[in-house]
């Protein structure tokens, strides 16, 4: 809001959108037509300053879910203090990995459209918004959002500084995605464990070694497959001499938002407290 308390218009570089500022937090809604996805895409920005994070939603989720599920309130102290700035993006999961009606190659192709949207549209938007043209962004998400956070970081370490990934699956040959091991070659570069297993490129590995990698999982209800995938990532990072903080929380820690609130506060406190 302006000093008078009325809504103000925020120039995004793409169009005018309405923004608001409550007593402690700057919040903006942005929307533009994505030429990479050939559809309208929206995102929300939380905060006025700080390390930029792209936040990916849970499976089939939306850009407003971090707020709706309570995470923005849970980490508001870091946002309001100017430690972090969150850019919560929309997903196209229903058109890619959860579109079981099309072939694996078609699902992969739609995800590649999303990849280009994030890297070629959202990253420049974030850098412009932060007035930092070379800024490397942190990737964050819970559950399916954690998959995206790790996948984007591994594929694009030149634009992602690291990741905080909570309770994710990191291979696409899981029942969740209805893909078999025989179908993995068609989605290889978007199945993080597959991609990382075969990676020998020293340029990528050196960038990983200079990054901040945090992958966390609980050991309670609904975390069994996430534990398996997190352990495999742990092994692969170690095998390739990539420093990574892989954290296993207790057997009472379930695959659910109240625990993700605690985990985010813990890791943000260690990085930016």
XYZ file of N, CA and C in Angstrom:
819
model
N 0.836 -1.193 0.000
C 0.000 0.000 0.000
C 0.876 1.250 0.000
N 0.325 2.328 -0.433
C 0.991 3.618 -0.308
C 0.882 4.092 1.125
N 1.553 5.225 1.425
C 1.479 5.770 2.779
C 0.050 6.092 3.175
N -0.801 6.349 2.194
C -2.191 6.683 2.492
C -3.022 5.462 2.833
N -2.446 4.275 2.607
C -3.177 3.053 2.886
C -3.909 2.478 1.711
N -3.851 3.124 0.521
C -4.541 2.613 -0.653
C -3.639 1.657 -1.411
N -4.213 0.677 -2.124
C -3.400 -0.224 -2.932
C -2.585 0.568 -3.944
N -1.374 0.090 -4.214
C -0.538 0.736 -5.212
C -0.275 -0.219 -6.357
N 0.144 0.320 -7.465
C 0.482 -0.480 -8.626
C 1.983 -0.705 -8.659
N 2.388 -1.924 -8.918
C 3.795 -2.273 -8.965
C 4.159 -2.618 -10.395
N 5.154 -1.944 -10.924
C 5.594 -2.209 -12.290
C 6.503 -3.431 -12.286
N 6.103 -4.471 -13.007
C 6.868 -5.710 -13.002
C 7.833 -5.808 -14.164
N 7.688 -5.029 -15.186
C 8.445 -5.221 -16.412
C 7.647 -6.024 -17.422
N 6.573 -6.649 -16.967
C 5.710 -7.429 -17.838
C 4.336 -6.769 -17.945
N 3.823 -6.289 -16.834
C 2.536 -5.613 -16.831
C 2.371 -4.945 -15.470
N 1.327 -4.171 -15.312
C 1.021 -3.624 -14.002
C 0.212 -4.663 -13.227
N 0.560 -4.812 -11.955
C -0.212 -5.691 -11.078
C -0.463 -4.950 -9.774
N -1.430 -5.416 -9.043
C -1.747 -4.779 -7.772
C -0.917 -5.416 -6.674
N -0.328 -4.579 -5.840
C 0.449 -5.080 -4.707
C -0.141 -4.580 -3.415
N 0.338 -5.161 -2.313
C -0.101 -4.673 -1.021
C 1.054 -4.792 -0.044
N 1.027 -3.985 0.945
C 2.003 -4.085 2.022
C 1.248 -4.048 3.327
N 1.275 -5.168 4.064
C 0.647 -5.137 5.362
C 1.649 -4.539 6.352
N 1.380 -4.640 7.617
C 2.179 -3.910 8.592
C 3.630 -4.372 8.630
N 3.914 -5.581 8.192
C 5.277 -6.083 8.331
C 5.850 -6.702 7.074
N 5.048 -6.997 6.081
C 5.544 -7.773 4.949
C 5.058 -7.201 3.622
N 6.006 -7.022 2.702
C 5.651 -6.647 1.330
C 5.227 -7.906 0.570
N 4.043 -7.874 -0.028
C 3.518 -9.003 -0.797
C 3.068 -8.494 -2.155
N 3.503 -9.173 -3.201
C 3.153 -8.769 -4.558
C 2.622 -9.967 -5.343
N 1.635 -9.709 -6.200
C 1.128 -10.701 -7.143
C 1.555 -10.282 -8.553
N 2.112 -11.221 -9.301
C 2.566 -10.941 -10.664
C 2.038 -12.019 -11.612
N 1.753 -11.603 -12.820
C 1.211 -12.530 -13.798
C 1.610 -12.047 -15.185
N 2.001 -12.980 -16.044
C 2.264 -12.627 -17.438
C 2.076 -13.856 -18.325
N 1.956 -13.587 -19.604
C 1.824 -14.657 -20.591
C 3.201 -15.240 -20.863
N 3.341 -16.547 -20.645
C 4.615 -17.222 -20.882
C 4.675 -17.739 -22.308
N 5.623 -17.249 -23.065
C 5.797 -17.741 -24.431
C 6.354 -19.158 -24.441
N 7.049 -19.556 -23.384
C 7.604 -20.918 -23.319
C 6.513 -21.941 -23.043
N 5.534 -21.567 -22.234
C 4.458 -22.482 -21.880
C 3.180 -22.247 -22.674
N 3.132 -21.106 -23.359
C 1.952 -20.734 -24.143
C 0.701 -20.677 -23.272
N 0.864 -20.060 -22.109
C -0.244 -19.906 -21.180
C 0.103 -18.826 -20.172
N -0.913 -18.359 -19.487
C -0.737 -17.374 -18.434
C -0.121 -18.049 -17.216
N 0.857 -17.392 -16.592
C 1.501 -17.921 -15.388
C 1.577 -16.831 -14.335
N 1.409 -17.243 -13.074
C 1.399 -16.292 -11.961
C 2.450 -16.681 -10.936
N 2.846 -15.699 -10.147
C 3.718 -15.944 -9.001
C 3.459 -14.889 -7.940
N 3.896 -15.187 -6.714
C 3.778 -14.226 -5.616
C 5.161 -13.983 -5.029
N 5.377 -12.751 -4.610
C 6.631 -12.348 -3.987
C 6.347 -11.949 -2.544
N 7.146 -12.474 -1.630
C 7.003 -12.154 -0.210
C 8.328 -11.584 0.289
N 8.290 -10.327 0.709
C 9.473 -9.716 1.284
C 9.978 -8.542 0.478
N 10.780 -7.728 1.130
C 11.297 -6.508 0.521
C 12.786 -6.599 0.217
N 13.474 -7.581 0.806
C 14.927 -7.679 0.658
C 15.333 -9.093 1.082
N 16.594 -9.434 0.821
C 17.115 -10.704 1.296
C 17.448 -11.669 0.175
N 17.990 -12.806 0.569
C 18.359 -13.840 -0.396
C 17.118 -14.328 -1.127
N 17.114 -14.282 -2.464
C 15.929 -14.749 -3.187
C 15.833 -16.268 -3.230
N 14.642 -16.759 -3.003
C 14.312 -18.181 -3.092
C 13.205 -18.346 -4.135
N 13.352 -19.302 -5.028
C 12.202 -19.797 -5.787
C 11.586 -20.929 -4.978
N 10.292 -20.826 -4.738
C 9.564 -21.862 -4.003
C 8.652 -22.597 -4.971
N 8.864 -23.918 -5.072
C 8.027 -24.767 -5.916
C 6.943 -25.418 -5.052
N 5.701 -25.466 -5.546
C 4.614 -26.028 -4.734
C 4.635 -27.555 -4.693
N 3.843 -28.102 -3.784
C 3.668 -29.564 -3.714
C 2.945 -30.062 -4.966
N 2.740 -31.362 -5.048
C 2.190 -31.974 -6.263
C 0.854 -31.354 -6.647
N 0.775 -30.994 -7.936
C -0.412 -30.358 -8.499
C -0.745 -29.045 -7.777
N 0.248 -28.461 -7.130
C 0.011 -27.300 -6.294
C 0.015 -25.998 -7.060
N -0.237 -24.907 -6.322
C -0.355 -23.581 -6.888
C 0.615 -22.617 -6.206
N 0.789 -21.478 -6.823
C 1.750 -20.488 -6.358
C 1.363 -19.856 -5.026
N 0.105 -19.942 -4.636
C -0.344 -19.348 -3.375
C -0.372 -20.356 -2.228
N 0.081 -21.592 -2.461
C -0.047 -22.630 -1.442
C 0.869 -22.412 -0.236
N 2.056 -21.854 -0.442
C 2.951 -21.626 0.698
C 2.294 -20.688 1.707
N 1.546 -19.734 1.194
C 0.807 -18.841 2.085
C -0.403 -19.561 2.657
N -1.154 -20.237 1.798
C -2.382 -20.885 2.229
C -2.162 -21.995 3.241
N -1.029 -22.695 3.122
C -0.729 -23.796 4.037
C 0.028 -23.341 5.288
N 0.306 -22.049 5.387
C 0.864 -21.524 6.624
C 2.365 -21.336 6.659
N 3.083 -21.675 5.570
C 4.535 -21.565 5.618
C 5.008 -20.117 5.660
N 4.327 -19.221 4.947
C 4.746 -17.821 4.965
C 4.691 -17.281 6.389
N 3.614 -17.576 7.084
C 3.507 -17.146 8.481
C 4.595 -17.785 9.332
N 4.903 -19.063 9.050
C 5.885 -19.783 9.852
C 7.289 -19.193 9.731
N 7.635 -18.663 8.556
C 8.988 -18.121 8.352
C 8.971 -16.597 8.228
N 7.897 -15.974 8.683
C 7.732 -14.529 8.526
C 8.861 -13.749 9.178
N 9.431 -14.264 10.253
C 10.513 -13.551 10.913
C 11.697 -13.317 9.993
N 12.032 -14.299 9.169
C 13.151 -14.169 8.238
C 12.793 -13.229 7.082
N 11.535 -13.282 6.650
C 11.096 -12.403 5.555
C 11.065 -10.954 6.023
N 10.447 -10.711 7.162
C 10.282 -9.344 7.645
C 11.613 -8.698 8.019
N 12.581 -9.522 8.412
C 13.899 -8.997 8.780
C 14.789 -8.745 7.563
N 14.280 -9.035 6.365
C 15.075 -8.823 5.171
C 16.160 -9.861 4.969
N 15.993 -11.037 5.579
C 16.962 -12.116 5.406
C 16.725 -12.880 4.105
N 15.445 -13.095 3.771
C 15.084 -13.857 2.581
C 13.934 -13.165 1.866
N 13.795 -13.468 0.594
C 12.706 -12.959 -0.239
C 12.206 -14.142 -1.056
N 10.950 -14.490 -0.912
C 10.401 -15.684 -1.539
C 9.640 -15.344 -2.810
N 9.925 -16.096 -3.868
C 9.211 -16.002 -5.141
C 8.505 -17.350 -5.345
N 7.222 -17.388 -5.056
C 6.465 -18.648 -5.097
C 5.831 -18.804 -6.477
N 6.255 -19.820 -7.192
C 5.841 -20.001 -8.582
C 4.720 -21.026 -8.695
N 4.044 -20.974 -9.825
C 3.020 -21.961 -10.154
C 3.687 -23.204 -10.743
N 2.929 -24.278 -10.872
C 3.443 -25.505 -11.466
C 2.603 -25.897 -12.690
N 3.152 -26.810 -13.468
C 2.379 -27.420 -14.558
C 2.408 -28.942 -14.406
N 2.482 -29.416 -13.176
C 2.602 -30.851 -12.913
C 1.471 -31.663 -13.552
N 0.265 -31.101 -13.557
C -0.872 -31.814 -14.158
C -0.664 -32.019 -15.655
N 0.142 -31.182 -16.280
C 0.396 -31.275 -17.711
C 1.675 -32.054 -18.017
N 2.454 -32.367 -16.978
C 3.726 -33.056 -17.201
C 3.748 -34.390 -16.469
N 4.327 -34.436 -15.293
C 4.551 -35.732 -14.639
C 3.280 -36.427 -14.174
N 2.194 -35.681 -13.970
C 0.943 -36.308 -13.549
C -0.063 -36.455 -14.695
N 0.381 -36.203 -15.894
C -0.481 -36.413 -17.056
C -0.247 -37.829 -17.581
N -0.897 -38.792 -16.942
C -0.660 -40.203 -17.250
C -1.205 -40.611 -18.609
N -1.992 -39.764 -19.221
C -2.619 -40.124 -20.494
C -1.666 -40.003 -21.682
N -0.529 -39.355 -21.488
C 0.409 -39.169 -22.597
C 1.692 -39.948 -22.326
N 2.526 -40.043 -23.331
C 3.755 -40.837 -23.235
C 4.774 -40.178 -22.316
N 5.732 -40.949 -21.805
C 6.803 -40.344 -20.996
C 7.539 -39.227 -21.732
N 7.771 -39.394 -23.014
C 8.476 -38.354 -23.760
C 7.658 -37.072 -23.843
N 6.330 -37.206 -23.967
C 5.474 -36.017 -23.986
C 5.437 -35.339 -22.619
N 5.409 -36.123 -21.559
C 5.454 -35.545 -20.223
C 6.774 -34.808 -20.002
N 7.854 -35.453 -20.441
C 9.171 -34.837 -20.305
C 9.256 -33.530 -21.108
N 8.679 -33.540 -22.314
C 8.714 -32.337 -23.155
C 7.967 -31.185 -22.490
N 6.840 -31.487 -21.845
C 6.100 -30.409 -21.177
C 6.890 -29.877 -19.988
N 7.569 -30.776 -19.291
C 8.411 -30.286 -18.200
C 9.549 -29.420 -18.739
N 10.099 -29.776 -19.874
C 11.167 -28.950 -20.456
C 10.656 -27.550 -20.813
N 9.390 -27.457 -21.222
C 8.794 -26.132 -21.417
C 8.798 -25.355 -20.104
N 8.442 -26.049 -19.023
C 8.440 -25.427 -17.697
C 9.854 -25.027 -17.284
N 10.802 -25.875 -17.583
C 12.204 -25.567 -17.302
C 12.614 -24.256 -17.965
N 12.249 -24.098 -19.228
C 12.603 -22.865 -19.937
C 11.868 -21.658 -19.346
N 10.627 -21.863 -18.933
C 9.890 -20.773 -18.281
C 10.622 -20.304 -17.017
N 11.041 -21.238 -16.183
C 11.723 -20.872 -14.947
C 13.053 -20.178 -15.235
N 13.872 -20.777 -16.087
C 15.229 -20.276 -16.296
C 15.257 -19.025 -17.167
N 14.385 -18.969 -18.175
C 14.452 -17.866 -19.138
C 13.472 -16.729 -18.847
N 12.492 -16.979 -17.978
C 11.535 -15.933 -17.643
C 11.565 -15.566 -16.155
N 11.463 -16.561 -15.276
C 11.381 -16.258 -13.852
C 12.728 -15.797 -13.290
N 13.805 -16.456 -13.654
C 15.117 -16.039 -13.147
C 15.437 -14.593 -13.546
N 15.261 -14.199 -14.822
C 15.489 -12.773 -15.143
C 14.568 -11.830 -14.363
N 13.305 -12.250 -14.164
C 12.387 -11.437 -13.377
C 12.918 -11.243 -11.951
N 13.389 -12.329 -11.333
C 13.912 -12.248 -9.965
C 15.137 -11.347 -9.910
N 16.040 -11.516 -10.852
C 17.251 -10.693 -10.854
C 16.909 -9.216 -11.024
N 15.954 -8.931 -11.861
C 15.521 -7.545 -12.031
C 14.844 -7.021 -10.768
N 14.007 -7.845 -10.171
C 13.289 -7.458 -8.962
C 14.257 -7.171 -7.818
N 15.326 -7.948 -7.751
C 16.321 -7.796 -6.685
C 17.427 -6.816 -7.059
N 17.363 -6.286 -8.281
C 18.387 -5.366 -8.775
C 19.778 -5.979 -8.639
N 19.872 -7.256 -9.030
C 21.119 -8.001 -8.928
C 21.239 -8.903 -10.154
N 21.834 -8.409 -11.253
C 21.778 -9.116 -12.542
C 22.494 -10.455 -12.598
N 23.372 -10.731 -11.641
C 24.077 -12.016 -11.632
C 23.657 -12.905 -10.461
N 22.580 -12.553 -9.795
C 22.161 -13.260 -8.585
C 21.910 -14.739 -8.849
N 22.475 -15.590 -7.996
C 22.130 -17.013 -7.996
C 21.082 -17.232 -6.900
N 20.048 -17.935 -7.251
C 18.844 -18.053 -6.433
C 18.855 -19.387 -5.696
N 18.284 -19.421 -4.504
C 18.073 -20.681 -3.800
C 16.771 -21.314 -4.285
N 16.749 -22.645 -4.362
C 15.554 -23.401 -4.758
C 15.005 -24.122 -3.532
N 13.690 -24.064 -3.365
C 13.072 -24.597 -2.160
C 11.739 -25.244 -2.487
N 11.404 -26.278 -1.724
C 10.089 -26.887 -1.849
C 9.944 -28.059 -0.912
N 8.698 -28.460 -0.695
C 8.356 -29.614 0.132
C 7.674 -30.647 -0.750
N 7.959 -31.929 -0.517
C 7.329 -33.016 -1.250
C 7.636 -32.884 -2.747
N 6.646 -32.744 -3.611
C 6.928 -32.563 -5.041
C 7.729 -31.294 -5.289
N 7.521 -30.290 -4.461
C 8.322 -29.077 -4.574
C 9.790 -29.338 -4.321
N 10.089 -30.295 -3.433
C 11.483 -30.667 -3.171
C 12.101 -31.336 -4.397
N 11.311 -32.180 -5.075
C 11.805 -32.749 -6.333
C 12.219 -31.639 -7.298
N 11.339 -30.669 -7.505
C 11.655 -29.581 -8.428
C 12.882 -28.798 -7.950
N 12.961 -28.544 -6.650
C 14.071 -27.754 -6.123
C 15.406 -28.435 -6.399
N 15.480 -29.736 -6.161
C 16.724 -30.478 -6.423
C 16.978 -30.597 -7.914
N 15.935 -30.893 -8.675
C 16.098 -31.077 -10.112
C 16.601 -29.806 -10.786
N 15.980 -28.666 -10.465
C 16.422 -27.416 -11.076
C 17.831 -27.045 -10.640
N 18.148 -27.249 -9.374
C 19.507 -26.955 -8.919
C 20.533 -27.794 -9.664
N 20.302 -29.095 -9.772
C 21.271 -29.977 -10.427
C 21.445 -29.634 -11.904
N 20.372 -29.269 -12.558
C 20.453 -28.962 -13.987
C 21.030 -27.581 -14.269
N 20.841 -26.654 -13.324
C 21.207 -25.256 -13.591
C 21.983 -24.639 -12.428
N 23.122 -25.199 -12.057
C 23.868 -24.620 -10.932
C 24.426 -23.231 -11.235
N 24.412 -22.839 -12.514
C 24.877 -21.498 -12.864
C 23.901 -20.419 -12.408
N 22.628 -20.788 -12.203
C 21.641 -19.805 -11.748
C 21.089 -20.120 -10.356
N 21.320 -21.336 -9.855
C 20.861 -21.710 -8.520
C 22.052 -21.887 -7.593
N 22.020 -21.182 -6.480
C 23.101 -21.240 -5.504
C 23.032 -22.490 -4.646
N 21.856 -23.066 -4.556
C 21.684 -24.238 -3.716
C 20.219 -24.561 -3.549
N 19.935 -25.407 -2.570
C 18.562 -25.866 -2.379
C 18.310 -26.199 -0.922
N 17.080 -25.959 -0.486
C 16.548 -26.538 0.750
C 15.358 -27.377 0.321
N 15.525 -28.694 0.332
C 14.520 -29.622 -0.180
C 14.041 -30.523 0.956
N 12.743 -30.559 1.180
C 12.163 -31.276 2.314
C 11.229 -32.388 1.838
N 11.538 -33.624 2.214
C 10.628 -34.763 2.028
C 10.297 -35.030 0.566
N 11.307 -35.048 -0.291
C 11.061 -35.226 -1.709
C 11.318 -36.630 -2.222
N 10.773 -36.905 -3.408
C 11.140 -38.075 -4.210
C 12.059 -37.568 -5.322
N 13.153 -38.292 -5.554
C 14.162 -37.785 -6.471
C 14.469 -38.746 -7.619
N 13.530 -39.609 -7.897
C 13.609 -40.481 -9.081
C 12.199 -40.629 -9.632
N 12.096 -40.657 -10.935
C 10.772 -40.660 -11.557
C 10.186 -42.053 -11.744
N 10.959 -43.109 -11.490
C 10.388 -44.452 -11.587
C 9.797 -44.867 -10.228
N 8.914 -44.037 -9.745
C 8.163 -44.284 -8.529
C 6.693 -44.449 -8.894
N 5.927 -45.233 -8.117
C 4.497 -45.390 -8.394
C 3.768 -44.051 -8.501
N 4.227 -43.047 -7.762
C 3.653 -41.704 -7.806
C 3.531 -41.173 -9.228
N 4.526 -41.514 -10.063
C 4.594 -40.953 -11.411
C 4.218 -41.957 -12.504
N 3.950 -43.191 -12.103
C 3.540 -44.245 -13.043
C 4.534 -44.380 -14.204
N 5.816 -44.359 -13.861
C 6.884 -44.620 -14.822
C 7.700 -45.801 -14.330
N 8.169 -46.619 -15.235
C 8.982 -47.775 -14.890
C 10.455 -47.467 -15.120
N 11.314 -48.318 -14.586
C 12.756 -48.158 -14.794
C 13.097 -48.206 -16.278
N 12.355 -49.005 -17.041
C 12.613 -49.108 -18.481
C 12.298 -47.810 -19.212
N 11.449 -46.963 -18.609
C 11.075 -45.699 -19.248
C 11.972 -44.527 -18.831
N 12.895 -44.776 -17.903
C 13.738 -43.695 -17.411
C 14.615 -43.038 -18.477
N 15.123 -43.775 -19.463
C 15.960 -43.078 -20.461
C 15.264 -41.887 -21.118
N 13.958 -41.948 -21.276
C 13.230 -40.853 -21.912
C 13.054 -39.635 -21.027
N 13.311 -39.792 -19.718
C 13.162 -38.677 -18.777
C 14.448 -38.493 -17.957
N 15.523 -39.043 -18.439
C 16.783 -39.176 -17.701
C 17.233 -37.872 -17.058
N 17.233 -36.780 -17.803
C 17.778 -35.520 -17.302
C 16.846 -34.808 -16.336
N 15.661 -35.364 -16.101
C 14.744 -34.811 -15.108
C 14.458 -35.793 -13.973
N 15.260 -36.837 -13.882
C 15.179 -37.782 -12.774
C 16.475 -37.635 -11.988
N 16.487 -36.827 -10.930
C 17.741 -36.398 -10.314
C 18.711 -37.520 -9.955
N 18.213 -38.608 -9.390
C 19.130 -39.690 -9.018
C 19.757 -40.305 -10.265
N 18.978 -40.474 -11.315
C 19.519 -41.016 -12.567
C 20.573 -40.076 -13.132
N 20.241 -38.787 -13.206
C 21.133 -37.789 -13.787
C 22.426 -37.675 -12.987
N 22.294 -37.581 -11.644
C 23.470 -37.417 -10.802
C 24.348 -38.661 -10.819
N 23.726 -39.842 -10.901
C 24.506 -41.087 -10.925
C 25.495 -41.108 -12.081
N 25.062 -40.638 -13.249
C 25.902 -40.708 -14.434
C 26.732 -39.474 -14.701
N 26.649 -38.481 -13.808
C 27.303 -37.203 -14.076
C 28.806 -37.269 -13.813
N 29.587 -36.891 -14.815
C 31.045 -36.824 -14.678
C 31.599 -35.459 -15.064
N 30.748 -34.569 -15.533
C 31.181 -33.251 -15.997
C 31.767 -32.450 -14.825
N 33.061 -32.142 -14.907
C 33.739 -31.463 -13.804
C 33.196 -30.059 -13.591
N 32.727 -29.412 -14.664
C 32.166 -28.070 -14.523
C 30.949 -28.061 -13.620
N 30.032 -29.017 -13.838
C 28.866 -29.128 -12.972
C 29.280 -29.465 -11.539
N 30.139 -30.444 -11.399
C 30.514 -30.909 -10.063
C 31.201 -29.805 -9.266
N 32.039 -29.001 -9.907
C 32.699 -27.900 -9.202
C 31.691 -26.851 -8.748
N 30.677 -26.602 -9.571
C 29.641 -25.652 -9.147
C 28.843 -26.203 -7.972
N 28.547 -27.506 -7.989
C 27.856 -28.110 -6.847
C 28.674 -27.928 -5.572
N 29.991 -28.108 -5.692
C 30.858 -28.043 -4.510
C 30.931 -26.646 -3.909
N 30.551 -25.648 -4.685
C 30.545 -24.273 -4.192
C 29.133 -23.823 -3.796
N 28.219 -24.758 -3.688
C 26.806 -24.435 -3.450
C 26.376 -24.828 -2.043
N 25.165 -24.423 -1.699
C 24.574 -24.772 -0.410
C 23.469 -25.791 -0.653
N 23.712 -27.021 -0.281
C 22.780 -28.114 -0.553
C 22.266 -28.652 0.772
N 20.972 -28.525 0.988
C 20.326 -29.070 2.179
C 19.155 -29.934 1.719
N 19.201 -31.200 2.090
C 18.117 -32.135 1.784
C 17.725 -32.798 3.098
N 16.460 -32.701 3.448
C 15.990 -33.181 4.747
C 14.788 -34.098 4.562
N 14.679 -35.062 5.444
C 13.529 -35.966 5.435
C 13.249 -36.422 6.861
N 11.962 -36.576 7.178
C 11.598 -37.194 8.437
C 11.608 -38.711 8.303
N 11.415 -39.396 9.417
C 11.380 -40.866 9.391
C 10.073 -41.399 9.967
N 9.046 -40.551 9.891
C 7.735 -40.940 10.384
C 6.808 -41.353 9.257
N 5.528 -41.097 9.453
C 4.502 -41.557 8.514
C 4.678 -40.915 7.141
N 4.472 -41.727 6.114
C 4.432 -41.317 4.704
C 5.794 -40.857 4.162
N 6.868 -41.225 4.833
C 8.191 -40.781 4.404
C 9.073 -41.913 3.846
N 8.548 -43.133 3.726
C 9.404 -44.273 3.393
C 10.154 -44.082 2.075
N 9.447 -43.746 1.000
C 10.115 -43.588 -0.293
C 11.026 -42.369 -0.291
N 10.608 -41.320 0.402
C 11.457 -40.132 0.495
C 12.750 -40.439 1.244
N 12.678 -41.283 2.257
C 13.893 -41.689 2.972
C 14.830 -42.433 2.029
N 14.302 -43.371 1.262
C 15.126 -44.135 0.322
C 15.831 -43.217 -0.669
N 15.079 -42.278 -1.234
C 15.666 -41.388 -2.240
C 16.670 -40.426 -1.617
N 16.381 -39.964 -0.411
C 17.317 -39.063 0.270
C 18.618 -39.792 0.590
N 18.516 -41.035 1.015
C 19.737 -41.815 1.290
C 20.557 -42.022 0.023
N 19.878 -42.231 -1.098
C 20.608 -42.425 -2.345
C 21.294 -41.128 -2.766
N 20.609 -40.000 -2.624
C 21.253 -38.720 -2.903
C 22.463 -38.521 -1.995
N 22.311 -38.862 -0.723
C 23.395 -38.752 0.242
C 24.612 -39.532 -0.265
N 24.375 -40.759 -0.683
C 25.464 -41.596 -1.203
C 26.107 -40.967 -2.440
N 25.289 -40.489 -3.370
C 25.825 -39.949 -4.623
C 26.633 -38.672 -4.396
N 26.137 -37.789 -3.541
C 26.908 -36.580 -3.250
C 28.252 -36.945 -2.613
N 28.222 -37.907 -1.699
C 29.478 -38.336 -1.086
C 30.429 -38.961 -2.092
N 29.902 -39.801 -2.971
C 30.713 -40.461 -3.990
C 31.400 -39.445 -4.901
N 30.735 -38.332 -5.143
C 31.267 -37.315 -6.062
C 31.936 -36.150 -5.326
N 32.180 -36.335 -4.037
C 32.882 -35.337 -3.218
C 32.185 -33.978 -3.256
N 30.861 -34.007 -3.197
C 30.059 -32.787 -3.161
C 29.552 -32.601 -1.730
N 29.982 -31.547 -1.041
C 29.473 -31.314 0.312
C 27.967 -31.057 0.290
N 27.256 -31.777 1.104
C 25.805 -31.601 1.185
C 25.360 -31.917 2.605
N 24.442 -31.125 3.096
C 23.870 -31.361 4.421
C 22.617 -32.198 4.218
N 22.737 -33.488 4.497
C 21.601 -34.411 4.394
C 21.162 -34.721 5.810
N 19.945 -34.337 6.131
C 19.492 -34.386 7.521
C 18.285 -35.312 7.647
N 18.414 -36.294 8.550
C 17.334 -37.243 8.809
C 16.737 -36.914 10.168
N 15.475 -36.501 10.158
C 14.823 -36.178 11.422
C 14.160 -37.443 11.992
N 13.557 -37.318 13.182
C 13.166 -38.478 13.967
C 12.020 -39.308 13.411
N 11.766 -40.407 14.084
C 10.715 -41.347 13.669
C 9.312 -40.813 13.966
N 9.226 -39.706 14.668
C 7.941 -39.049 14.897
C 7.690 -37.933 13.888
N 8.623 -37.730 12.959
C 8.549 -36.601 12.025
C 7.869 -37.058 10.744
N 6.640 -36.632 10.544
C 5.810 -37.090 9.431
C 5.954 -36.191 8.204
N 5.436 -36.706 7.096
C 5.414 -35.984 5.825
C 4.245 -34.995 5.864
N 4.463 -33.860 6.552
C 3.328 -32.966 6.767
C 3.837 -31.566 7.120
N 2.970 -30.584 6.915
C 3.336 -29.177 7.038
C 3.878 -28.778 8.393
N 3.286 -29.213 9.511
C 3.830 -28.750 10.797
C 5.323 -29.056 10.964
N 5.766 -30.183 10.445
C 7.195 -30.510 10.516
C 7.998 -29.694 9.514
N 7.438 -29.424 8.364
C 8.158 -28.599 7.380
C 8.338 -27.177 7.903
N 7.372 -26.662 8.683
C 7.563 -25.350 9.314
C 8.823 -25.371 10.191
N 8.921 -26.399 11.001
C 10.054 -26.483 11.928
C 11.374 -26.630 11.166
N 11.358 -27.473 10.153
C 12.577 -27.688 9.382
C 13.038 -26.414 8.684
N 12.116 -25.702 8.052
C 12.486 -24.467 7.367
C 13.065 -23.454 8.350
N 12.446 -23.282 9.496
C 12.972 -22.347 10.481
C 14.357 -22.761 10.956
N 14.558 -24.033 11.139
C 15.860 -24.523 11.584
C 16.944 -24.233 10.545
N 16.691 -24.595 9.290
C 17.714 -24.422 8.258
C 17.924 -22.951 7.904
N 16.856 -22.175 7.838
C 17.013 -20.749 7.594
C 17.799 -20.082 8.722
N 17.555 -20.534 9.944
C 18.317 -19.989 11.067
C 19.790 -20.303 10.960
N 20.125 -21.491 10.492
C 21.527 -21.861 10.346
C 22.194 -21.093 9.199
N 21.436 -20.810 8.154
C 22.022 -20.104 6.993
C 22.026 -18.590 7.157
N 20.942 -18.044 7.710
C 20.752 -16.597 7.694
C 20.423 -15.998 9.053
N 20.465 -16.816 10.099
C 20.075 -16.323 11.415
C 21.084 -15.341 12.005
